Coordinates of C-alpha atoms and ligand atoms in Angstrom, one line a residue:
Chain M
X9 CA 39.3 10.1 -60.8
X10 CA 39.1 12.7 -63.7
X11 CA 35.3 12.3 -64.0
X12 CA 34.9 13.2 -60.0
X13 CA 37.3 16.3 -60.1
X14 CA 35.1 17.4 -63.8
X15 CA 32.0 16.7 -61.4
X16 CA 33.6 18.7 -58.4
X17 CA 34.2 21.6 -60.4
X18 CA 30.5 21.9 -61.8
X19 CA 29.7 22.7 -58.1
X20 CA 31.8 24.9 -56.8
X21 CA 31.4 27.7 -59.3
X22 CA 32.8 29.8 -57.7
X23 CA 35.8 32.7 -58.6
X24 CA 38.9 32.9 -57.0
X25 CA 40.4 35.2 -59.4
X26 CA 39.1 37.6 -61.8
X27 CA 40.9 39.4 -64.2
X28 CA 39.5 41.9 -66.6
X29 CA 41.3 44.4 -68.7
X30 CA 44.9 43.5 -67.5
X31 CA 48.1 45.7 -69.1
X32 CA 51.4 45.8 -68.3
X33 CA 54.6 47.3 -70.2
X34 CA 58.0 47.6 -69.2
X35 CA 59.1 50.7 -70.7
X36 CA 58.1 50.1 -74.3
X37 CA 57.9 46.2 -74.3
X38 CA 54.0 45.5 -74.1
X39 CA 53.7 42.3 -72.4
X40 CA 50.3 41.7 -71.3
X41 CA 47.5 43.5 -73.6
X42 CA 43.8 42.8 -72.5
X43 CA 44.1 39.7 -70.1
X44 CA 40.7 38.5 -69.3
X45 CA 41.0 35.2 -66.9
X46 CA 39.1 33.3 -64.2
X47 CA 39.7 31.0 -62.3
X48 CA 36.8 29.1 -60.0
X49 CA 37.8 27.3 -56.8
X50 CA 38.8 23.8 -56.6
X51 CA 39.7 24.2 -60.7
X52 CA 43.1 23.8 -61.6
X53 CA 43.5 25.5 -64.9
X54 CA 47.2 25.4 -67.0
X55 CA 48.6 28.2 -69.3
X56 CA 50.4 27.6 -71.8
X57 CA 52.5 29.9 -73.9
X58 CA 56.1 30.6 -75.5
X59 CA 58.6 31.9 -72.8
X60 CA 58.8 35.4 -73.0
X61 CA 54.7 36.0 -73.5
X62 CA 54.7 37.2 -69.9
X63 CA 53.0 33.9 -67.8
X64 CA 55.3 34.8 -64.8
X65 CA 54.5 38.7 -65.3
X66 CA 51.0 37.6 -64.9
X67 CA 51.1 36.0 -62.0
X68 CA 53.2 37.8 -60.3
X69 CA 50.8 40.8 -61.0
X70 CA 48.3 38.1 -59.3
X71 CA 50.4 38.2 -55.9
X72 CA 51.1 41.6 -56.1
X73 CA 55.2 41.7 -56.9
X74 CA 54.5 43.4 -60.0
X75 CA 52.2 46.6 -60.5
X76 CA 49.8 46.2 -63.4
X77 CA 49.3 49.8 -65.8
X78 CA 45.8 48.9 -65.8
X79 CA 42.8 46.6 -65.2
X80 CA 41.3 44.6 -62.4
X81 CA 43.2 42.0 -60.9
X82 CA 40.6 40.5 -58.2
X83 CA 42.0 37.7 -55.9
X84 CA 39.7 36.2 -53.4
X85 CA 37.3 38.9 -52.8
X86 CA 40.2 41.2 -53.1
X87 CA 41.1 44.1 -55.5
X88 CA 45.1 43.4 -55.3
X89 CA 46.1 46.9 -56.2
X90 CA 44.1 48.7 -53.8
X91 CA 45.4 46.7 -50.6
X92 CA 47.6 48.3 -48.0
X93 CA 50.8 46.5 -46.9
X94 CA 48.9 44.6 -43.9
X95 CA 46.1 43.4 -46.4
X96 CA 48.3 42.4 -49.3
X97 CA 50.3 40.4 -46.8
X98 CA 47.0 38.5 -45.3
X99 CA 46.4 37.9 -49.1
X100 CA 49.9 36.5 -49.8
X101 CA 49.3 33.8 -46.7
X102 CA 46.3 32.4 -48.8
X103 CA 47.9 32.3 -52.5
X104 CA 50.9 30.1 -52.3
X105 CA 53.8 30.9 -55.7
X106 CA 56.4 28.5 -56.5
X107 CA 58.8 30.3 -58.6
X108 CA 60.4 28.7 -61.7
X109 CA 63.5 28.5 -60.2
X110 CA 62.8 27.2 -57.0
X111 CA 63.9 30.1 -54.9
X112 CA 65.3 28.1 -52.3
X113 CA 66.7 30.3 -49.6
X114 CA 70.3 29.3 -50.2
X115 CA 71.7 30.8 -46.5
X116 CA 69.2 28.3 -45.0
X117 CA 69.3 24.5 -44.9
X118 CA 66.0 22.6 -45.9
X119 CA 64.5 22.3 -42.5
X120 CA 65.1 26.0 -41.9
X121 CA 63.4 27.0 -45.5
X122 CA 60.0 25.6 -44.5
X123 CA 60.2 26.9 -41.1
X124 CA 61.0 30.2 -41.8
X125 CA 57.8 31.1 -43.6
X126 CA 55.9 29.5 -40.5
X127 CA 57.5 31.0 -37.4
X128 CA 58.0 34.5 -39.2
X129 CA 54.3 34.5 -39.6
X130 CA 52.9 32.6 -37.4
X131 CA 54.9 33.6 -33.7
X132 CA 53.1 31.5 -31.7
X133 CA 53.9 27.9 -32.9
X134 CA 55.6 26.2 -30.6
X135 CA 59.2 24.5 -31.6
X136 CA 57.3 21.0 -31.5
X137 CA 54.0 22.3 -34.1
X138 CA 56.6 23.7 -36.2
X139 CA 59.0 20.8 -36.5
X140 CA 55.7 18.6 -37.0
X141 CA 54.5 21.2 -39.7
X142 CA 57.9 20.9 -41.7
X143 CA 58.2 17.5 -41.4
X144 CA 54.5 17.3 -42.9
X145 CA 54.9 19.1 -45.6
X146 CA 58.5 17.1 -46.2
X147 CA 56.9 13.8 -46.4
X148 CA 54.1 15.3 -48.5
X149 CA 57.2 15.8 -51.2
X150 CA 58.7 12.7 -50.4
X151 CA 61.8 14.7 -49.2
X152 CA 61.5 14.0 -45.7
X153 CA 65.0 12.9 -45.1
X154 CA 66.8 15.8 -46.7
X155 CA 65.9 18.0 -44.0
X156 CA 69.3 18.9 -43.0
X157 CA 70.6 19.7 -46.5
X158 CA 71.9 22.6 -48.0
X159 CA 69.7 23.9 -51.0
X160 CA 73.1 23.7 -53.2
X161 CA 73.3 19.5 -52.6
X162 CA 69.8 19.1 -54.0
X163 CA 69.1 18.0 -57.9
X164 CA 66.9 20.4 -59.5
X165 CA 63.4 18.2 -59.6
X166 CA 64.2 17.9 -55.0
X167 CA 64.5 21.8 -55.3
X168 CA 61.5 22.0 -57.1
X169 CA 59.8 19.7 -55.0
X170 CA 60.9 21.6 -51.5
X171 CA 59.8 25.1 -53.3
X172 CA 56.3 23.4 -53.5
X173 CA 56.5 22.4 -49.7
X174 CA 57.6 25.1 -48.9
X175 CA 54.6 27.0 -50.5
X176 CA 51.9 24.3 -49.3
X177 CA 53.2 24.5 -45.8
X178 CA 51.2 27.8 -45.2
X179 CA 48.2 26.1 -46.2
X180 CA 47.3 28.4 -49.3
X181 CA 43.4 28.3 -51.1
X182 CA 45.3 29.1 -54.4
X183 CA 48.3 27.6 -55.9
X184 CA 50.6 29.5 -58.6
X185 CA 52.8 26.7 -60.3
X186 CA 55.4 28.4 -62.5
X187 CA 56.7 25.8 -64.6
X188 CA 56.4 23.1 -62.2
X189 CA 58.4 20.5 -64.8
X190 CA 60.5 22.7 -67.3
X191 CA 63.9 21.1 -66.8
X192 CA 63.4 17.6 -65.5
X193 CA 63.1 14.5 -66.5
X194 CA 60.0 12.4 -67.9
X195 CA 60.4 10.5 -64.3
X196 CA 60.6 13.7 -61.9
X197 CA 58.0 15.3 -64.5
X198 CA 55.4 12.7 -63.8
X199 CA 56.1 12.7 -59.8
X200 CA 55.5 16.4 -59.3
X201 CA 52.1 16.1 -61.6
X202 CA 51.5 13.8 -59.4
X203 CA 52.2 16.2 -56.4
X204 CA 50.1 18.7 -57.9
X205 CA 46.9 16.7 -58.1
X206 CA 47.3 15.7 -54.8
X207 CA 47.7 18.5 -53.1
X208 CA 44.3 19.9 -55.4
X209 CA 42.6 16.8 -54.1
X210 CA 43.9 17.2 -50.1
X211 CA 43.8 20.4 -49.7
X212 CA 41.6 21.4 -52.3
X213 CA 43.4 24.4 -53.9
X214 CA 42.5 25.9 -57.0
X215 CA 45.5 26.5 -59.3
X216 CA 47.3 28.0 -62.4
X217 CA 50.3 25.4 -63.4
X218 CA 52.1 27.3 -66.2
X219 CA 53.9 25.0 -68.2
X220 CA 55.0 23.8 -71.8
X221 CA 54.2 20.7 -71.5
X222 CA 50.6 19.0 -72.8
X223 CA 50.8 15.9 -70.4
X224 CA 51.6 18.0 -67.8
X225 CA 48.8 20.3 -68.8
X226 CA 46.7 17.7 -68.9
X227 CA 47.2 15.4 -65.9
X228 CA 47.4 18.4 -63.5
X229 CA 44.2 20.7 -65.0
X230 CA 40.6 20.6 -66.1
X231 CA 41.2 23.9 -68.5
X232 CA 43.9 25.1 -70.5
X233 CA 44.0 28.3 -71.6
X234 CA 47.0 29.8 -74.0
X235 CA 48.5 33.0 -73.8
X236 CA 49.0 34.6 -77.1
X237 CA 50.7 38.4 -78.0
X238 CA 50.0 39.3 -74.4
X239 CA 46.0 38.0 -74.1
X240 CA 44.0 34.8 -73.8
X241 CA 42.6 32.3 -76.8
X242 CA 38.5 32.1 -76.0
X243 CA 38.6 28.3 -75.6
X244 CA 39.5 26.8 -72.4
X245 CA 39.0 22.8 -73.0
X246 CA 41.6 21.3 -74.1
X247 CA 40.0 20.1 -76.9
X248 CA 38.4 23.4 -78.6
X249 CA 42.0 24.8 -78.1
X250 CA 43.4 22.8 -80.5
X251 CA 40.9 23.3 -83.4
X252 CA 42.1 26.9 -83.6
X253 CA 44.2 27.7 -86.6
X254 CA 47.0 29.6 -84.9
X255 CA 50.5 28.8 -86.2
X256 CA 51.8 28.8 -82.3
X257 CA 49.1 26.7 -80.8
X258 CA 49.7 24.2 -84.2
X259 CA 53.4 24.4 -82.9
X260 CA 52.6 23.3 -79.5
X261 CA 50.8 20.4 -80.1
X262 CA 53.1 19.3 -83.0
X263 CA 55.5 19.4 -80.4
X264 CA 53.8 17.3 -77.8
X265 CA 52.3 14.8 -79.8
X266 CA 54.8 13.9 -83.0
X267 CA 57.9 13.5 -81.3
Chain U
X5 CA 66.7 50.4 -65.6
X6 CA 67.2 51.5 -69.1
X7 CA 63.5 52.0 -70.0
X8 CA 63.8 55.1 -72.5
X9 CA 64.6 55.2 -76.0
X10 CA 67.6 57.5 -77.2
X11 CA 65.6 60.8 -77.7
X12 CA 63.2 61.1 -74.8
X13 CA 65.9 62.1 -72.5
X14 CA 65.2 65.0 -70.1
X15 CA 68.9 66.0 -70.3
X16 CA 71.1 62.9 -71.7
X17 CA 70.9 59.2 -70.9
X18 CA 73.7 59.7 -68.2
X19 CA 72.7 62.4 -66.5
X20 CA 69.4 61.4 -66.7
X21 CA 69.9 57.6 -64.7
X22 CA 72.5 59.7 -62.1
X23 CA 69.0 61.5 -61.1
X24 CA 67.2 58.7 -61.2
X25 CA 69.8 57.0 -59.2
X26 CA 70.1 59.3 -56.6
X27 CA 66.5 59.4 -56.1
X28 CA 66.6 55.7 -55.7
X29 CA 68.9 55.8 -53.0
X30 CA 66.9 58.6 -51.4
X31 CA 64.0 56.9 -51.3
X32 CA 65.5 53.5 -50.3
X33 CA 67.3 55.6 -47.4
X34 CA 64.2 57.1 -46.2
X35 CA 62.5 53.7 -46.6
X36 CA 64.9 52.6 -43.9
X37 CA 64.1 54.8 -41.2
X38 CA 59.8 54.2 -41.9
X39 CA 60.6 50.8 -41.3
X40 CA 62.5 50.9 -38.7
X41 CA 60.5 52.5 -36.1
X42 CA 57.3 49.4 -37.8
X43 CA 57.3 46.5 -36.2
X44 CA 58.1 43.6 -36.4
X45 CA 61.6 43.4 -34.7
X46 CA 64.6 41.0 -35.9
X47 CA 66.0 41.0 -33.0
X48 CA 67.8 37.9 -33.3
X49 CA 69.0 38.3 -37.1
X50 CA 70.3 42.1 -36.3
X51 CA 72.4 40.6 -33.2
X52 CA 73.4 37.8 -35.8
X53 CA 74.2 40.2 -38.5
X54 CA 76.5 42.0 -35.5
X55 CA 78.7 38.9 -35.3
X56 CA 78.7 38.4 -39.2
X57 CA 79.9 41.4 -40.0
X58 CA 82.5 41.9 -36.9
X59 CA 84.2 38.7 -37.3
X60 CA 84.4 39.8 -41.2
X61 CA 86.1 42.5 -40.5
X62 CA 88.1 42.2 -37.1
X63 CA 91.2 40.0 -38.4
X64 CA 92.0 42.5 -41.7
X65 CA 91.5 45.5 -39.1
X66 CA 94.0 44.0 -36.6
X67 CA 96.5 43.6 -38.6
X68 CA 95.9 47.2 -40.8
X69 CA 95.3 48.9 -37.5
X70 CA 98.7 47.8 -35.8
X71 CA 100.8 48.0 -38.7
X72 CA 99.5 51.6 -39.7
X73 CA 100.0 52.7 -35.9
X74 CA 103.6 51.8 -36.3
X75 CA 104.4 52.7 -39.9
X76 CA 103.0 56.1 -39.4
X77 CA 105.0 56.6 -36.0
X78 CA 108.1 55.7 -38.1
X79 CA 107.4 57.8 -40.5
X80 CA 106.7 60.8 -38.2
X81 CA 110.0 60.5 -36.5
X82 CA 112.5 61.9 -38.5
X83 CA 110.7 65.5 -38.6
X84 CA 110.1 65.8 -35.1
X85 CA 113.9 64.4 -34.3
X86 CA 115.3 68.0 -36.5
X87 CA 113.6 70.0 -33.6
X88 CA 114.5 67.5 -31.0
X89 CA 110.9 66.8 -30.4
X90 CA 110.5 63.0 -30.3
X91 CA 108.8 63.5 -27.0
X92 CA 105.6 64.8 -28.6
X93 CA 105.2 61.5 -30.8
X94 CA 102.5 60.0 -28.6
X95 CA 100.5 63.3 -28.4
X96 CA 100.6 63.3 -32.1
X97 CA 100.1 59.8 -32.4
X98 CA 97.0 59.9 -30.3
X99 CA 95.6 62.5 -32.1
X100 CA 95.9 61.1 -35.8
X101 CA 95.0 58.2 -34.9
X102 CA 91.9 58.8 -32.7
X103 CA 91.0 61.4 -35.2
X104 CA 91.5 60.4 -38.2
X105 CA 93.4 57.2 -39.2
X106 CA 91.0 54.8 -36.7
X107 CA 87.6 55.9 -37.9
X108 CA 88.9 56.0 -41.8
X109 CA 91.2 52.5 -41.7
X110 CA 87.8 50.7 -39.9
X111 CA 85.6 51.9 -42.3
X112 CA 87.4 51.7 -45.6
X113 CA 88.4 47.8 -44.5
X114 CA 84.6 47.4 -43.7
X115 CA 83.6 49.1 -46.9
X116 CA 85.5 45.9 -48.5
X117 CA 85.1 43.4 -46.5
X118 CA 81.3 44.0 -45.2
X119 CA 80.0 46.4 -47.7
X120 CA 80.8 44.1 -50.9
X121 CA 79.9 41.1 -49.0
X122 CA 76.4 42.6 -47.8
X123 CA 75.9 43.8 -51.8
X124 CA 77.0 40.4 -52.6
X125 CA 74.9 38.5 -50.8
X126 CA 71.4 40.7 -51.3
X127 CA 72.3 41.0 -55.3
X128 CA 72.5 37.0 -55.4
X129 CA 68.8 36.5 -53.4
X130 CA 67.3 39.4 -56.2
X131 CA 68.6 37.6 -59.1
X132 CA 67.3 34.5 -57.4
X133 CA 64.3 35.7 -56.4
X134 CA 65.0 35.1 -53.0
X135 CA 63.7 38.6 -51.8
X136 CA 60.6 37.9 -53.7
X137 CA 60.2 34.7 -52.2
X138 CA 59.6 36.4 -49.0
X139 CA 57.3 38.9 -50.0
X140 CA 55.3 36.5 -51.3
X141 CA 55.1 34.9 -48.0
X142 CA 54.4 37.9 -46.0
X143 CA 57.5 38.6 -44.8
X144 CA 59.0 42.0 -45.2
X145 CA 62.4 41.5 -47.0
X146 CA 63.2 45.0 -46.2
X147 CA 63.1 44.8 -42.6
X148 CA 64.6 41.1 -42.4
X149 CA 67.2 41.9 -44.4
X150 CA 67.7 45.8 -45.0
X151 CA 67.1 47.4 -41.5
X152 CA 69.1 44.2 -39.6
X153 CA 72.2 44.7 -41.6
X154 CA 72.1 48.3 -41.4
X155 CA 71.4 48.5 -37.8
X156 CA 73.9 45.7 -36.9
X157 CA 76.6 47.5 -39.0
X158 CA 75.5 51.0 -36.8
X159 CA 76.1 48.8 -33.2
X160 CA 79.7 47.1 -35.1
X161 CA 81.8 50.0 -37.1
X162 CA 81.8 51.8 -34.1
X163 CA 83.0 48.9 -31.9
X164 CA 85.6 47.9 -34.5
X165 CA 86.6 51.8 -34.7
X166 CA 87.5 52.1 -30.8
X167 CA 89.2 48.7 -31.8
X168 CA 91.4 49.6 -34.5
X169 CA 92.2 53.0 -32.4
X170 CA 93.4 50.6 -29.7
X171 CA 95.4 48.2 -31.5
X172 CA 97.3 51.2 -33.3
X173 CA 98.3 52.8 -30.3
X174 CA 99.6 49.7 -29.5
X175 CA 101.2 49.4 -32.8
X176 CA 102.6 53.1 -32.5
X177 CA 103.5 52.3 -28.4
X178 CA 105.6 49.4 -29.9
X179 CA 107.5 51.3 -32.2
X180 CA 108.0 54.3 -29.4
X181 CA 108.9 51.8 -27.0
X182 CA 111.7 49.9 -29.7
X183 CA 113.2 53.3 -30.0
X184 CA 112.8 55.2 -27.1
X185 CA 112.5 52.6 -24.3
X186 CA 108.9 54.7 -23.1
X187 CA 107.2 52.9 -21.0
X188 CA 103.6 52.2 -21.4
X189 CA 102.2 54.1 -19.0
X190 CA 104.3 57.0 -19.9
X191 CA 103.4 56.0 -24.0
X192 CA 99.5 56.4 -23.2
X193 CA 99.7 59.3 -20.7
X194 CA 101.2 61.1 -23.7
X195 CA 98.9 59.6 -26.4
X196 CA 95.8 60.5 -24.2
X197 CA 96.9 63.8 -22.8
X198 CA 95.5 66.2 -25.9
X199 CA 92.8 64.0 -26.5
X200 CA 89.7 65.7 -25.9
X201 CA 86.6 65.0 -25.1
X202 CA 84.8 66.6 -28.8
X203 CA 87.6 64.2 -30.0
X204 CA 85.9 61.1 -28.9
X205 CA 82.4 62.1 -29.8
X206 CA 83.7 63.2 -33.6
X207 CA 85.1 59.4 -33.9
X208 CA 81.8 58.1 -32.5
X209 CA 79.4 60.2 -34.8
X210 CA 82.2 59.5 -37.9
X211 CA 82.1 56.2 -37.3
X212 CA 77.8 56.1 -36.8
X213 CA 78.1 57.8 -40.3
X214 CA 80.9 55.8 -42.4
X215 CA 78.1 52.0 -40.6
X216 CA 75.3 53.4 -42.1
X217 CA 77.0 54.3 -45.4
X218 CA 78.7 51.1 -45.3
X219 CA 75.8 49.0 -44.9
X220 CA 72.6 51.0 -46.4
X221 CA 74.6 51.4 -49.6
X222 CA 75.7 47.5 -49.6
X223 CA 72.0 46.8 -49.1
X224 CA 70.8 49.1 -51.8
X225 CA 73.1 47.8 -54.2
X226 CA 72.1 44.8 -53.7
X227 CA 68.8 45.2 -54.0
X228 CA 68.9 46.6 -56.6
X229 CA 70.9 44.0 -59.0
X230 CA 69.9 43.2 -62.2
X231 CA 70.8 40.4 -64.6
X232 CA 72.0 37.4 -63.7
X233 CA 75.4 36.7 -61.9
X234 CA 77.2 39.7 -63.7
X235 CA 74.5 41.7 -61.8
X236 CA 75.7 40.1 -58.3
X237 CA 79.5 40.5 -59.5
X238 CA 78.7 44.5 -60.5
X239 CA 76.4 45.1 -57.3
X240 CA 79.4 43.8 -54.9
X241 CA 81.6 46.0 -56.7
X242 CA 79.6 49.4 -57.1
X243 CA 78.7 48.8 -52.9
X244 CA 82.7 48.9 -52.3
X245 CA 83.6 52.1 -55.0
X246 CA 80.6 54.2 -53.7
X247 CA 80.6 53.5 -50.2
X248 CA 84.9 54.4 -50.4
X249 CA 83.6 57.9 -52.1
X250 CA 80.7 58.3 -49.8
X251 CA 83.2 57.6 -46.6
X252 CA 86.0 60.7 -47.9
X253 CA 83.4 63.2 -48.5
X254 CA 81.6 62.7 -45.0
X255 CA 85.2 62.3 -43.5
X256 CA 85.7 65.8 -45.3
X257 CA 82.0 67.4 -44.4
X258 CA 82.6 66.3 -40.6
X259 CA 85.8 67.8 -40.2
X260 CA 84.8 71.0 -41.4
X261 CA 81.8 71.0 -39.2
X262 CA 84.0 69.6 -36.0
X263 CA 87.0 72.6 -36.6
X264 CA 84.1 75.3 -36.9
X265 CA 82.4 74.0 -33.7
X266 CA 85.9 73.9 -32.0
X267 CA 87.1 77.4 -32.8
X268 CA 84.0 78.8 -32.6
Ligands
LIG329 N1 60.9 43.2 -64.0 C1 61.0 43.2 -65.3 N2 61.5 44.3 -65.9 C2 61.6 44.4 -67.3 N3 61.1 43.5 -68.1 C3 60.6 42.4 -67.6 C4 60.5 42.2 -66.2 N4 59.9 41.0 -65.9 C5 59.7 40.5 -67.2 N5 60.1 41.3 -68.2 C6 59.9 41.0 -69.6 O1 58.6 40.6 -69.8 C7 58.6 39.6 -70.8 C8 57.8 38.4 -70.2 O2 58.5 37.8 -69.2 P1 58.0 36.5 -68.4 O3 56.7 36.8 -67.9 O4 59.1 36.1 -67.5 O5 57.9 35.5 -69.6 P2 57.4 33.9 -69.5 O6 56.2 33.9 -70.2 O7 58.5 33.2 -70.2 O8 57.3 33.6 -68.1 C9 60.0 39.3 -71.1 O9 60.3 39.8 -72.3 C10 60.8 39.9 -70.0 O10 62.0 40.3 -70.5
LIG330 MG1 58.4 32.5 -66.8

């Protein structure tokens, strides 16, 4: 399966983002200093990182919730930063972000999450297409018979996993995972890994999973790239990455691999 | 959001973030009336946020509204009894409370029961990332959830205003009537009978004010929160305390425009 998705990728060579050049500060705190970053389609590629190094900075600069100072943030075709409201919103309906912490609508019971996206975008739908659409994208989690639950009675990995469906229900060509699996266990971990490739392989996204974990790293994406005093290490196999002396990326895999 | 360091104030940190405040809020205000006119509409959620925040409200006001229309009747008594005027009581009633008691008791109730619950409620979907949830899926959080409350609180603070002025001429009546023995009929043909007609429309207007206030600084408040549940727990707190200030000094601005029109 591995080999096919390596092969996969050789064809379609082609970028869905581009970044060159990126800054961002927040008042004196540099975060990001010189991202450079590509992403071709159908690639899933992880980033790594300590917290704090400014992974969710990046891609919410990528959707367009933060401003960058400078640089070129391309999505799709698309210079983000130059879009007017209309355009950035077409954009947002093809790059799908699940936030660390879910983000669950907590006024809204499960059901009413995923529909909300769909019939406040999408006006047409009829009742039945939307219910079918939900119910989908519920079984594609494996959550289908939560739909009439209140965020609040869900475990954390079930919230995670109804963020993603929530995400995937609008169909995106791009996937922003941040930190798919911080905070679950080894069990939930491996399920949504498992969610992740799937949803490369059916609906063939491309994706960044930002995560600390190696397996997760490795199971979900063909690079790896690891974010460093706000820019990118050169390598992006996972192998190269961890011939480089750096005392953070010796850290990481000391941490992954001698427990 | 403390960006600066301690030196590269333009006047001093305080001053400094009260500018940078009030430009906020200017900007978020004026925000609110370019998106209203843009569509999409909400109809639904604004006629949904209309019940929301009326049923909030309409018990406390019931009860504040009747028992301030009789207290302030009792208390009004005793100096128009040393000139034998007790007659005038629902003339004055009416006025005070048409005037002034109904538009402020409705609004400073609503500033604590709807405005912290509005700055509550938006604070706890920033620090969630609720709000940004939405905007990543092309939905205008601002419209869905700024320009609904707001324009639901503009259609129910009046309508809870003309309430309370009811239910405390009914609490005054009660205490008139107890005393008295004035009929109702006779009660409200006195109440009414120096009410004019600038009278109702300076209630109206008050009130249009005191629901926006109410609601816009709730929402900006909210949106604005910072940091975690203490953010959510300040937010609903600084809604209530400015919205209160706001309220007094447009109750005082309006009066002073209303006497000059009527003696004009
Ligand atoms: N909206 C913001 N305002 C100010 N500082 C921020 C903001 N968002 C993130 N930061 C800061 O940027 C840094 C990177 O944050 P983040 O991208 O969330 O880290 P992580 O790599 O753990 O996802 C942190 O120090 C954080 O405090
Ligand atoms: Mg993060």
């Amino acid at each position: 399966m591995t080999e096919d998705r390596k092969l996969d990728q050789d064809v379609m060579r082609e970028p869905v983002i581009e970044i060159k050049g990126l800054y961002k500060s927040f008042g004196d705190l540099e975060v990001l200093k010189g991202v450079d970053f590509n992403l071709q389609k159908g690639q899933n590629i992880a980033v790594l990182g300590k917290s704090g190094t400014g992974k969710s900075v990046l891609i919410k600069i990528i959707v367009g919730l933060l401003k960058p100072d400078r640089g070129s943030v391309n999505v799709l075709g698309k210079e983000v930063n130059q879009l007017n409201a209309k355009e950035l919103d077409a954009l947002r309906l093809r790059v799908g972000f699940s936030f660390q912490n879910s983000a669950l609508y907590d006024s809204m019971n499960v059901f009413q999450n995923l529909s909300f996206p769909l019939t406040m975008n999408f006006k047409k739908l009829s009742k039945a297409e939307v219910k079918d659409e939900v119910m989908d994208a519920l079984e594609a989690v494996g959550l289908a018979d939560k739909a009439k639950q209140m965020p609040a009675g869900l475990s954390g990995g079930q919230r995670k996993r109804i963020g993603i469906a929530r995400t995937l229900i609008l169909k995106p060509e791009i996937m922003l995972y941040d930190e798919p699996t911080s905070g679950l266990d080894p069990v939930t971990c491996t399920e949504i890994n498992e969610l992740i490739v799937e949803m490369q392989e059916r609906y063939h996204t491309s994706a960044i999973v930002i995560t600390h974990d190696l397996t997760c790293a490795k199971t979900t994406s063909q690079k790896v790239a690891m974010l460093i005093d706000g820019s990118f290490t050169k390598s992006e196999n996972f192998e190269d990455l961890f011939d480089i002396e750096h005392p953070q990326i010796k850290s990481f895999y000391n941490y992954n691999f001698t427990k | 959001m403390n960006d600066k360091k301690p030196g590269k104030y333009v006047i001093s940190r305080g001053l400094d973030q009260f500018f940078i405040g009030v430009s906020d809020a200017y900007r978020f205000t004026t925000r609110f009336f370019k998106e209203l006119f843009k569509p999409p509409f909400y109809f639904r959620e604004t006629v949904n946020q209309c019940f929301e925040i009326g049923l909030k409200a309409l018990p406390l006001i019931s009860v504040t509204g009747f028992i301030i229309g009789l207290v302030f009747t009792k208390q009004s008594r005793p100096s128009l009894e040393d000139f034998g005027a007790t007659s005038w009581l629902p003339s004055l009633m009416g006025i005070a409370i048409l005037r002034a008691l109904g538009p402020l008791v409705t609004s400073l109730i609503s500033a604590g029961k709807v405005g912290s619950s509005i700055g509550a409620e938006l604070g706890s979907m920033k620090v969630t990332e609720q709000i940004d949830a939405m905007e990543v899926s092309a939905i205008n959080p601002f419209k869905y959830l700024v320009v609904t409350r707001v324009l639901a609180s503009l259609v129910t603070i009046p309508l809870l205003t003309f309430y309370c002025i009811v239910v405390g001429l009914l609490g005054s009546y009660v205490n008139v009537n107890m005393e008295e023995a004035t009929g109702f009929i006779a009660y409200f043909k006195g109440a009414f009978s120096s009410i004019g007609f600038l009278d109702i429309i300076t209630s109206l207007v008050k009130s249009l004010f005191f629901g926006f206030t109410i609601a816009i600084v709730g929402c900006y408040k909210g949106y604005n929160a910072t940091s975690g549940t203490r953010g959510v727990g300040r937010a609903a707190n600084q809604a209530v305390v400015l919205s209160m200030f706001l309220i007094f000094l447009e109750e005082m601005l309006i009066v002073q425009v209303v006497n000059w029109i009527r003696y004009f």
